[in-house]
mmCIF file of C-alpha atoms and ligand atoms in Angstrom:
data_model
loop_
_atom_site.group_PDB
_atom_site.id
_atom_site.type_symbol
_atom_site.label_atom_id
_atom_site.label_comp_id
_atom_site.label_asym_id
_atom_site.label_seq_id
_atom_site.Cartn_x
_atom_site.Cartn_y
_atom_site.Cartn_z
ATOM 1 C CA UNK A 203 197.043 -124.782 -55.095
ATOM 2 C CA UNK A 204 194.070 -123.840 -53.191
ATOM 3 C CA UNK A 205 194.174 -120.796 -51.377
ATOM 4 C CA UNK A 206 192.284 -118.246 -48.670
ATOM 5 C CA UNK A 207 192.393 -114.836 -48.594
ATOM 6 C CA UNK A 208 193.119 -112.957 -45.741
ATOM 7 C CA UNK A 209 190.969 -109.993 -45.829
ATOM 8 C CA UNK A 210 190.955 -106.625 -43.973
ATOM 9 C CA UNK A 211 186.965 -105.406 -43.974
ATOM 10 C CA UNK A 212 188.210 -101.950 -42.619
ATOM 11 C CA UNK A 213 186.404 -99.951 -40.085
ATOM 12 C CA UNK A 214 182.750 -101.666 -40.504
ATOM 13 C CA UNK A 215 180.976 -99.329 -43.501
ATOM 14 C CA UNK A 216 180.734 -101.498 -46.739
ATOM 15 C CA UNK A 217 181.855 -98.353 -48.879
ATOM 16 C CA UNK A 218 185.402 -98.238 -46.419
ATOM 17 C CA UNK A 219 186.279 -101.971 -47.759
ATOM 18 C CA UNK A 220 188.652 -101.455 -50.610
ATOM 19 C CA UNK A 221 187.684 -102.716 -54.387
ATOM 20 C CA UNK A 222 190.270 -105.488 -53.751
ATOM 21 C CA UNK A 223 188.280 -106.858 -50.220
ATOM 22 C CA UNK A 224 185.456 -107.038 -51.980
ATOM 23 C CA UNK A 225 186.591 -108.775 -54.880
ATOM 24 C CA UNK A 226 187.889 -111.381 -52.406
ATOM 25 C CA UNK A 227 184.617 -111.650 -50.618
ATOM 26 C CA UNK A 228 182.782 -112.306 -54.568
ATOM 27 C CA UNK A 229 185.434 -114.547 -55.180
ATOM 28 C CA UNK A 230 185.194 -116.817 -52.425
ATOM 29 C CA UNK A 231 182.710 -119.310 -51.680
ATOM 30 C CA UNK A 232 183.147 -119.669 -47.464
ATOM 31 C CA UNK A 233 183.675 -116.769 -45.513
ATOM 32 C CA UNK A 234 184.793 -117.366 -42.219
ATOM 33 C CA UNK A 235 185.227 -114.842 -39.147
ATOM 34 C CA UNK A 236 184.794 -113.437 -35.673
ATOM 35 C CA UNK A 237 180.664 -113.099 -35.307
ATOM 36 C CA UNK A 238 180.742 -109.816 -35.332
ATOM 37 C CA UNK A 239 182.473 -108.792 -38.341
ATOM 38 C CA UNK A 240 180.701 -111.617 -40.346
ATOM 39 C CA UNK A 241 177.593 -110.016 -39.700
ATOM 40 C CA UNK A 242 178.759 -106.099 -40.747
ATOM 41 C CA UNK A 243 179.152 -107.865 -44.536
ATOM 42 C CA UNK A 244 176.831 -110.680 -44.883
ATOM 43 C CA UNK A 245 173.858 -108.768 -46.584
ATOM 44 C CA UNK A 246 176.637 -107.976 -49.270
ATOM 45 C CA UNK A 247 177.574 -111.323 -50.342
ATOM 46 C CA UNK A 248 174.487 -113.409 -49.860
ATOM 47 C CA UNK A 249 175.702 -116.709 -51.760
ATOM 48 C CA UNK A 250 178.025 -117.458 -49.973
ATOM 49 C CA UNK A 251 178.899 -119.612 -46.869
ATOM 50 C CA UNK A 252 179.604 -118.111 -43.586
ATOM 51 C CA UNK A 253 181.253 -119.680 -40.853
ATOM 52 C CA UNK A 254 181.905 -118.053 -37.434
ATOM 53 C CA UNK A 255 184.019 -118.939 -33.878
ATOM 54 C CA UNK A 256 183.118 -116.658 -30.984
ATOM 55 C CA UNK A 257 186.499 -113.799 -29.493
ATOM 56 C CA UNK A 258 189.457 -115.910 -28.386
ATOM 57 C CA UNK A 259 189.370 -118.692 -30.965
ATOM 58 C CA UNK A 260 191.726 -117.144 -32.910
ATOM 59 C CA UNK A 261 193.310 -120.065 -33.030
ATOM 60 C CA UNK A 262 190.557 -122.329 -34.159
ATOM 61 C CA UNK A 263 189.270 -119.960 -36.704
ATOM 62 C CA UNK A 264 192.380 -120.117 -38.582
ATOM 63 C CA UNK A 265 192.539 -123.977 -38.421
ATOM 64 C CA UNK A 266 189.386 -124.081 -39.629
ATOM 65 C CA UNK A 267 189.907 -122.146 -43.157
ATOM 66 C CA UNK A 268 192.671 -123.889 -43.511
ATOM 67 C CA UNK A 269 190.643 -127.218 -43.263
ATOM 68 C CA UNK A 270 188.448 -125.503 -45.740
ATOM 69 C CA UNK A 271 190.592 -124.510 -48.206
ATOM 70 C CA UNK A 272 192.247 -128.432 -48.264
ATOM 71 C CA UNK A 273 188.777 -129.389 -49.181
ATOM 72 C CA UNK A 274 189.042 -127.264 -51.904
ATOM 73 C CA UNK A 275 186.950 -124.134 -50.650
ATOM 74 C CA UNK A 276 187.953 -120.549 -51.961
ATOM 75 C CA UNK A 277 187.913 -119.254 -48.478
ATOM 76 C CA UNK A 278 188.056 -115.634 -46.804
ATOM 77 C CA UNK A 279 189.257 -115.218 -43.742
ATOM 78 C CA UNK A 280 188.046 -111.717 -42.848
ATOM 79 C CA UNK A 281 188.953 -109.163 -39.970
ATOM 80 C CA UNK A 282 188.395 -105.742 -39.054
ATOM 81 C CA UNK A 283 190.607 -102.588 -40.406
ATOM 82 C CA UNK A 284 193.412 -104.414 -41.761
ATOM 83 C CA UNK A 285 194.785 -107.834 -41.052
ATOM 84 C CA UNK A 286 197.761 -107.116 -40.052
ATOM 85 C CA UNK A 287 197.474 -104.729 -37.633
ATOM 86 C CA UNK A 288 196.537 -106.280 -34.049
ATOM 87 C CA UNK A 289 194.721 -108.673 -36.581
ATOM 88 C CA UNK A 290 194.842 -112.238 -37.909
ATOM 89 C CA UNK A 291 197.484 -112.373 -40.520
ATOM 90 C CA UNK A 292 200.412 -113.267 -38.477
ATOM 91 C CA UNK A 293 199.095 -116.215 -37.059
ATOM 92 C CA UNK A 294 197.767 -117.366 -40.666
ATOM 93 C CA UNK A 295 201.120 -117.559 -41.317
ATOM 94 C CA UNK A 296 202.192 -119.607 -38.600
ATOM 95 C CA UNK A 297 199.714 -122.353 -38.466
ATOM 96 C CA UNK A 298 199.848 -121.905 -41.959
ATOM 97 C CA UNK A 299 203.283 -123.889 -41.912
ATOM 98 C CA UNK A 300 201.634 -127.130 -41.048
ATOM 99 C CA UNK A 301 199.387 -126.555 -44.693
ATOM 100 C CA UNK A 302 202.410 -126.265 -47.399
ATOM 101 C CA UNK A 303 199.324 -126.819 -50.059
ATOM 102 C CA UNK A 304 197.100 -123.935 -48.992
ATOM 103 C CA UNK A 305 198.507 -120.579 -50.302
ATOM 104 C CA UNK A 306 197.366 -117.039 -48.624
ATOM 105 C CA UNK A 307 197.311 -113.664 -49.954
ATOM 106 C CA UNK A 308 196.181 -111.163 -47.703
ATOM 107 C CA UNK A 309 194.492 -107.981 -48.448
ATOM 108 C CA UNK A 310 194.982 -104.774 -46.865
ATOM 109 C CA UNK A 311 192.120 -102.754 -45.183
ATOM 110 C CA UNK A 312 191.507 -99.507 -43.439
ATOM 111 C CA UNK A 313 192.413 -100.079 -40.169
ATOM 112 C CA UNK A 314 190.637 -98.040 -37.098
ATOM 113 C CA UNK A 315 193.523 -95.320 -36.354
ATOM 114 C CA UNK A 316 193.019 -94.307 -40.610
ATOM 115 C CA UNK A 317 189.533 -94.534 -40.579
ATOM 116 C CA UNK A 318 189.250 -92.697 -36.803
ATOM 117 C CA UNK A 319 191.791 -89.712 -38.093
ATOM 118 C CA UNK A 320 189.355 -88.740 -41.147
ATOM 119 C CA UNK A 321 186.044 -88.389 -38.701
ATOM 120 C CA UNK A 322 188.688 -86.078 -35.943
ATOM 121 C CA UNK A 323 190.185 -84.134 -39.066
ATOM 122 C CA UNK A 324 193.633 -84.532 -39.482
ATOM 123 C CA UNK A 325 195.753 -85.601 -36.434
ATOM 124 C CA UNK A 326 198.366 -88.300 -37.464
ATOM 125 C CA UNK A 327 199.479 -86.191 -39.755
ATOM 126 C CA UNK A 328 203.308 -86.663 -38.204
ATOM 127 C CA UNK A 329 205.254 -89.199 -36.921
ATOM 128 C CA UNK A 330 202.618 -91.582 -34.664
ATOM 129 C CA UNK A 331 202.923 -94.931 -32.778
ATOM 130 C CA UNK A 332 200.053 -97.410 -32.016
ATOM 131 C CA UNK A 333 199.819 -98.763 -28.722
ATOM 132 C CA UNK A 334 197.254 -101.825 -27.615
ATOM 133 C CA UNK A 335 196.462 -101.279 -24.021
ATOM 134 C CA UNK A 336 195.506 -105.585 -24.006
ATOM 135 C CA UNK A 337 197.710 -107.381 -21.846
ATOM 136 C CA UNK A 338 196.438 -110.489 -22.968
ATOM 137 C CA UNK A 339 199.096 -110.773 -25.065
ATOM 138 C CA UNK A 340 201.920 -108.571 -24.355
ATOM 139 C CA UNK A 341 203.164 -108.160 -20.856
ATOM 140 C CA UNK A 342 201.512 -105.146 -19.183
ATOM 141 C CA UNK A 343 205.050 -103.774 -18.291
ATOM 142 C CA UNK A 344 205.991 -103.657 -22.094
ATOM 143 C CA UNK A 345 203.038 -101.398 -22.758
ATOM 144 C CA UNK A 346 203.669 -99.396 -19.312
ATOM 145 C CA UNK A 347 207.104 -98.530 -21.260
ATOM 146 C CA UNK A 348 205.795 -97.853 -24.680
ATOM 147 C CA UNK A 349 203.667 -95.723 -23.366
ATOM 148 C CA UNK A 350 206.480 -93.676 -21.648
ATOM 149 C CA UNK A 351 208.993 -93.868 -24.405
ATOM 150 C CA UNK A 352 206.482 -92.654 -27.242
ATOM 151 C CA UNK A 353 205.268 -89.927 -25.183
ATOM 152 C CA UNK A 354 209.030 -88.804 -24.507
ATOM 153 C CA UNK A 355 209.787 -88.844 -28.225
ATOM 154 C CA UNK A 356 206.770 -86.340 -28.440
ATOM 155 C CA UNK A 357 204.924 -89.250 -30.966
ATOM 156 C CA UNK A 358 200.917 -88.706 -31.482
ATOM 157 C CA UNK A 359 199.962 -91.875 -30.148
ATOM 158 C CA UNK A 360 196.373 -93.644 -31.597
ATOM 159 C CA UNK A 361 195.221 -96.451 -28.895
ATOM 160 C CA UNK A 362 193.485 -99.663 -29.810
ATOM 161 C CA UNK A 363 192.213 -101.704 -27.249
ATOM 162 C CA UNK A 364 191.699 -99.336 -24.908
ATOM 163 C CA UNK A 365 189.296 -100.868 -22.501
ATOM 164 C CA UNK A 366 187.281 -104.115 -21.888
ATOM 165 C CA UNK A 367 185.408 -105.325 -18.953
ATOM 166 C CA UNK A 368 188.352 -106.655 -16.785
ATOM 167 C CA UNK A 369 190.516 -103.821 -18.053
ATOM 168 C CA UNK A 370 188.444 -100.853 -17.113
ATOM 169 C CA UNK A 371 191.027 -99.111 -15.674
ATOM 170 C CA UNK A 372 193.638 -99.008 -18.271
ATOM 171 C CA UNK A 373 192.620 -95.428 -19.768
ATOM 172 C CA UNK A 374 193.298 -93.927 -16.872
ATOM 173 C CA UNK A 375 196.687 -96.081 -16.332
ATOM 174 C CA UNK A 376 197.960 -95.314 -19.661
ATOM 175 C CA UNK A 377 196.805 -91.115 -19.287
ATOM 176 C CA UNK A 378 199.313 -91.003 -15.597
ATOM 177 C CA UNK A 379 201.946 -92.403 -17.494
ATOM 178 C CA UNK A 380 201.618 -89.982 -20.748
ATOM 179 C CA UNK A 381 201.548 -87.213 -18.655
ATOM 180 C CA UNK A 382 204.921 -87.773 -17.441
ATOM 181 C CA UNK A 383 205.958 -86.103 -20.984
ATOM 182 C CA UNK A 384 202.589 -84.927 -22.313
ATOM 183 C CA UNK A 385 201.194 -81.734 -20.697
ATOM 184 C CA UNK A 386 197.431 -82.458 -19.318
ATOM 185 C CA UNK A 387 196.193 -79.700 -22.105
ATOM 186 C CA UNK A 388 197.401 -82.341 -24.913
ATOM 187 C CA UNK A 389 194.673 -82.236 -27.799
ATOM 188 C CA UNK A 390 193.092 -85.436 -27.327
ATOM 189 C CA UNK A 391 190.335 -87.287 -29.566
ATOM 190 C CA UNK A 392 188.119 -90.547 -29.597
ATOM 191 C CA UNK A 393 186.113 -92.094 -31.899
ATOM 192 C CA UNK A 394 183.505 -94.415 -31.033
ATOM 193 C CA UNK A 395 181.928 -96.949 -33.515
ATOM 194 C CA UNK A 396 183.951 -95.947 -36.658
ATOM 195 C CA UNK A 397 182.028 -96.339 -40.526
ATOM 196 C CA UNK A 398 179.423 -98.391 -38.177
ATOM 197 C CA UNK A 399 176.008 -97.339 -37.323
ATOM 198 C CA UNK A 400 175.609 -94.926 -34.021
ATOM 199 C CA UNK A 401 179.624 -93.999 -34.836
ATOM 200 C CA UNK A 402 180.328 -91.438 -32.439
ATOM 201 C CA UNK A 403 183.390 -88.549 -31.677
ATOM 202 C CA UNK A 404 184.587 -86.598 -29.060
ATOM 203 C CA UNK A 405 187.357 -83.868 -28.237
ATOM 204 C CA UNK A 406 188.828 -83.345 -25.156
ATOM 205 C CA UNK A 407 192.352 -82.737 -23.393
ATOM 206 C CA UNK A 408 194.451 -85.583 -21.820
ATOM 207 C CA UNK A 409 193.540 -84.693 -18.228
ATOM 208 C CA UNK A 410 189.784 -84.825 -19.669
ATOM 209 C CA UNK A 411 190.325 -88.297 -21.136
ATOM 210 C CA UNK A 412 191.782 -89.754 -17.901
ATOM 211 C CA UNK A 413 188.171 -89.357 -16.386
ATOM 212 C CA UNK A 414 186.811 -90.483 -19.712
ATOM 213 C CA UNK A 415 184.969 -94.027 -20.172
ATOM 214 C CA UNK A 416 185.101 -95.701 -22.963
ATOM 215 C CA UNK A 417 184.179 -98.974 -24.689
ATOM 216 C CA UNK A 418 185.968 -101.437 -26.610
ATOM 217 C CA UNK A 419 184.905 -100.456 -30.009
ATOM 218 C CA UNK A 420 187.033 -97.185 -29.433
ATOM 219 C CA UNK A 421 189.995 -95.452 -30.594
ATOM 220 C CA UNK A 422 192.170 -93.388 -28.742
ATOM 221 C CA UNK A 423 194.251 -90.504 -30.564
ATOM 222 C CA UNK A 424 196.548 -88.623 -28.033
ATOM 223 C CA UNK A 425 197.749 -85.516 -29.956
ATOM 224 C CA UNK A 426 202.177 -84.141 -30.014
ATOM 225 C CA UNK A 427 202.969 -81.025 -28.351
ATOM 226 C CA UNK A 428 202.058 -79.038 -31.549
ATOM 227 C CA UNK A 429 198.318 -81.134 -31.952
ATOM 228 C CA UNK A 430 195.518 -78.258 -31.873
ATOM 229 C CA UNK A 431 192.113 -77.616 -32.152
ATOM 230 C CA UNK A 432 190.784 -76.335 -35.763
ATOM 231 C CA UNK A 433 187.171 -75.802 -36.126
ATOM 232 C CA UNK A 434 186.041 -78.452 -34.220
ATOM 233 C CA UNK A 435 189.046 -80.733 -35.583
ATOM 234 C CA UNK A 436 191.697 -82.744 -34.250
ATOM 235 C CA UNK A 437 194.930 -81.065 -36.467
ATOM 236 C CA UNK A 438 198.521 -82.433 -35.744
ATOM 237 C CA UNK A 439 200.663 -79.566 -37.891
ATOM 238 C CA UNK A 440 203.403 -80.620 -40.027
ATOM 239 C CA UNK A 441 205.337 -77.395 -39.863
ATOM 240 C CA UNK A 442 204.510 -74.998 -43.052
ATOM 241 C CA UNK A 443 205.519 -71.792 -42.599
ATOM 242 C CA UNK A 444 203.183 -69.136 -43.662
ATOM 243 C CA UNK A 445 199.406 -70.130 -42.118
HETATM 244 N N1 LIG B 122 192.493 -105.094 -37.071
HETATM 245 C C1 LIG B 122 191.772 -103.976 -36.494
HETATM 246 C C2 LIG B 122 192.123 -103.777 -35.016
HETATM 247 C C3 LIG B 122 191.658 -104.900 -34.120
HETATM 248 S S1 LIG B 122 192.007 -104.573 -32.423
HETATM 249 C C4 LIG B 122 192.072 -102.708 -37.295
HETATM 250 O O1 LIG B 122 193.000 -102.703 -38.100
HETATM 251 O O2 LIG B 122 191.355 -101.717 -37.127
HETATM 252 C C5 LIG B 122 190.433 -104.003 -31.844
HETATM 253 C C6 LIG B 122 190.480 -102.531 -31.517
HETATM 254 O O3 LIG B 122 190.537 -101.770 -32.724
HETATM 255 C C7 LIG B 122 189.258 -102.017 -30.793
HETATM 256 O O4 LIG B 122 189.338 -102.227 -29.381
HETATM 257 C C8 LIG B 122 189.290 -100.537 -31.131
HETATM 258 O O5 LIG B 122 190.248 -99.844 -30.345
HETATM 259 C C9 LIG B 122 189.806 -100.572 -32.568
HETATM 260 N N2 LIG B 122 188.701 -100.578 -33.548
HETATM 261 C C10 LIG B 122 188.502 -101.502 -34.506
HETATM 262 N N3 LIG B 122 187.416 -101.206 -35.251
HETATM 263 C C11 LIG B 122 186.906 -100.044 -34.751
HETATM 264 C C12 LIG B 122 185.791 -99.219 -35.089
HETATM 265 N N4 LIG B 122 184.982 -99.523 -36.107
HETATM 266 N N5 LIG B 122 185.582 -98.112 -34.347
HETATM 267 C C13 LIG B 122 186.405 -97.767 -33.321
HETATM 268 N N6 LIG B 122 187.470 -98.501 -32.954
HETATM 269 C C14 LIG B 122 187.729 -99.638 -33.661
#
């Protein structure tokens, strides 16, 4: 049965790609993937064949390893953090049904909020939600009340997607509504750039990060009511008596 692996790259730094990725990667013969993320590993596997679809042709990307992989290519199909979060997996899957011969196995990676938390310090340590502030795909009135409800239930809350060039707004959108719950002193981080070259982090407090630009190779991380500063750290507690 030929096969393609879906493959989570993690946060950009080859040494943040799990043993497993990279076994995928050696084991394949096409790689295929978003420009961008094809060209953070291809001076790691330089045998192999790369092929590459600009942003928004999700759709054709995915047809196209599966086309590959009928022709008997061992293909990856390879996105950033993990796969399966705001990633590619799903929709593998789905036009997947149309290729009963082509089997996938997909491969966990780290995905931005994991990777971001280490370079802050320690601040999902709790309960935490992940909110995409794209409305490309998800109504913008879903995300208006996740943003509400997860700030209510006093969850840390890590943003992807937190700003593009039609969107440039949305930071300081999403920072009103949190502060319905969240006081305006809420620890606040973001990490710019994560395991990539010029990687970049910042702490500041929620009323700071509503006047705060930022890109979209960011990530967000809006501390719970107990989130503090350590050292220079982002630290959510988890309650242990006696420090
Ligand atoms: N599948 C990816 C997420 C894709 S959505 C993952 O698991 O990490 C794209 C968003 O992820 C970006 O807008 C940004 O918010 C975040 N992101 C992905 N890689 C990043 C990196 N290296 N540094 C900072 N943020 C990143």
């Amino acid at each position: 049965m030929n096969k393609i692996y879906v493959v989570g790259i993690g946060p950009g730094a080859y040494e943040k790609m799990t043993i497993e990725a990279d076994r995928a990667l050696q084991s394949s013969d096409m790689i295929i993937g978003y420009t961008v993320y094809v060209d953070l590993v291809k001076e790691h596997y330089p045998t192999k064949i790369f092929l590459t679809t600009p942003m928004k042709k999700e759709v054709d990307r995915c047809m196209m390893a599966f086309e590959e992989a009928k022709k008997g290519h061992v293909v990856s199909m390879i996105c950033s953090g993990d796969t399966g979060v705001y990633g590619m997996a799903g929709l593998m899957y789905e036009i997947g049904e149309k290729y009963p011969d082509v089997e996938l196995k997909i491969i966990p990676g780290v995905t931005a909020a994991l990777a971001g938390a280490a370079v802050l310090g320690a601040p999902l340590i709790h309960d935490f939600c992940l909110i995409s502030l794209s409305d490309l795909l998800t109504p913008k009135e879903k995300i208006k009340s996740r943003l509400l409800h997860a700030s209510e239930a006093d969850f840390v809350i890590c943003l992807y997607n937190p700003s593009s060039k039609k969107r440039s707004g949305y930071l300081r959108w999403a920072c009103d509504l949190m502060m319905e719950y969240k006081s305006e002193d809420t620890v606040c981080g973001i990490v710019k750039n994560i395991g990539r070259e010029k990687e970049s982090v910042l702490l500041l407090s929620l009323s700071q990060l509503k006047n705060t630009d930022v890109d979209m190779f960011t990530t967000v991380f809006i501390g719970n009511s107990q989130t503090k500063q350590v050292d220079g750290h982002m630290v959510t507690p988890r309650g242990y008596k006696g420090v």
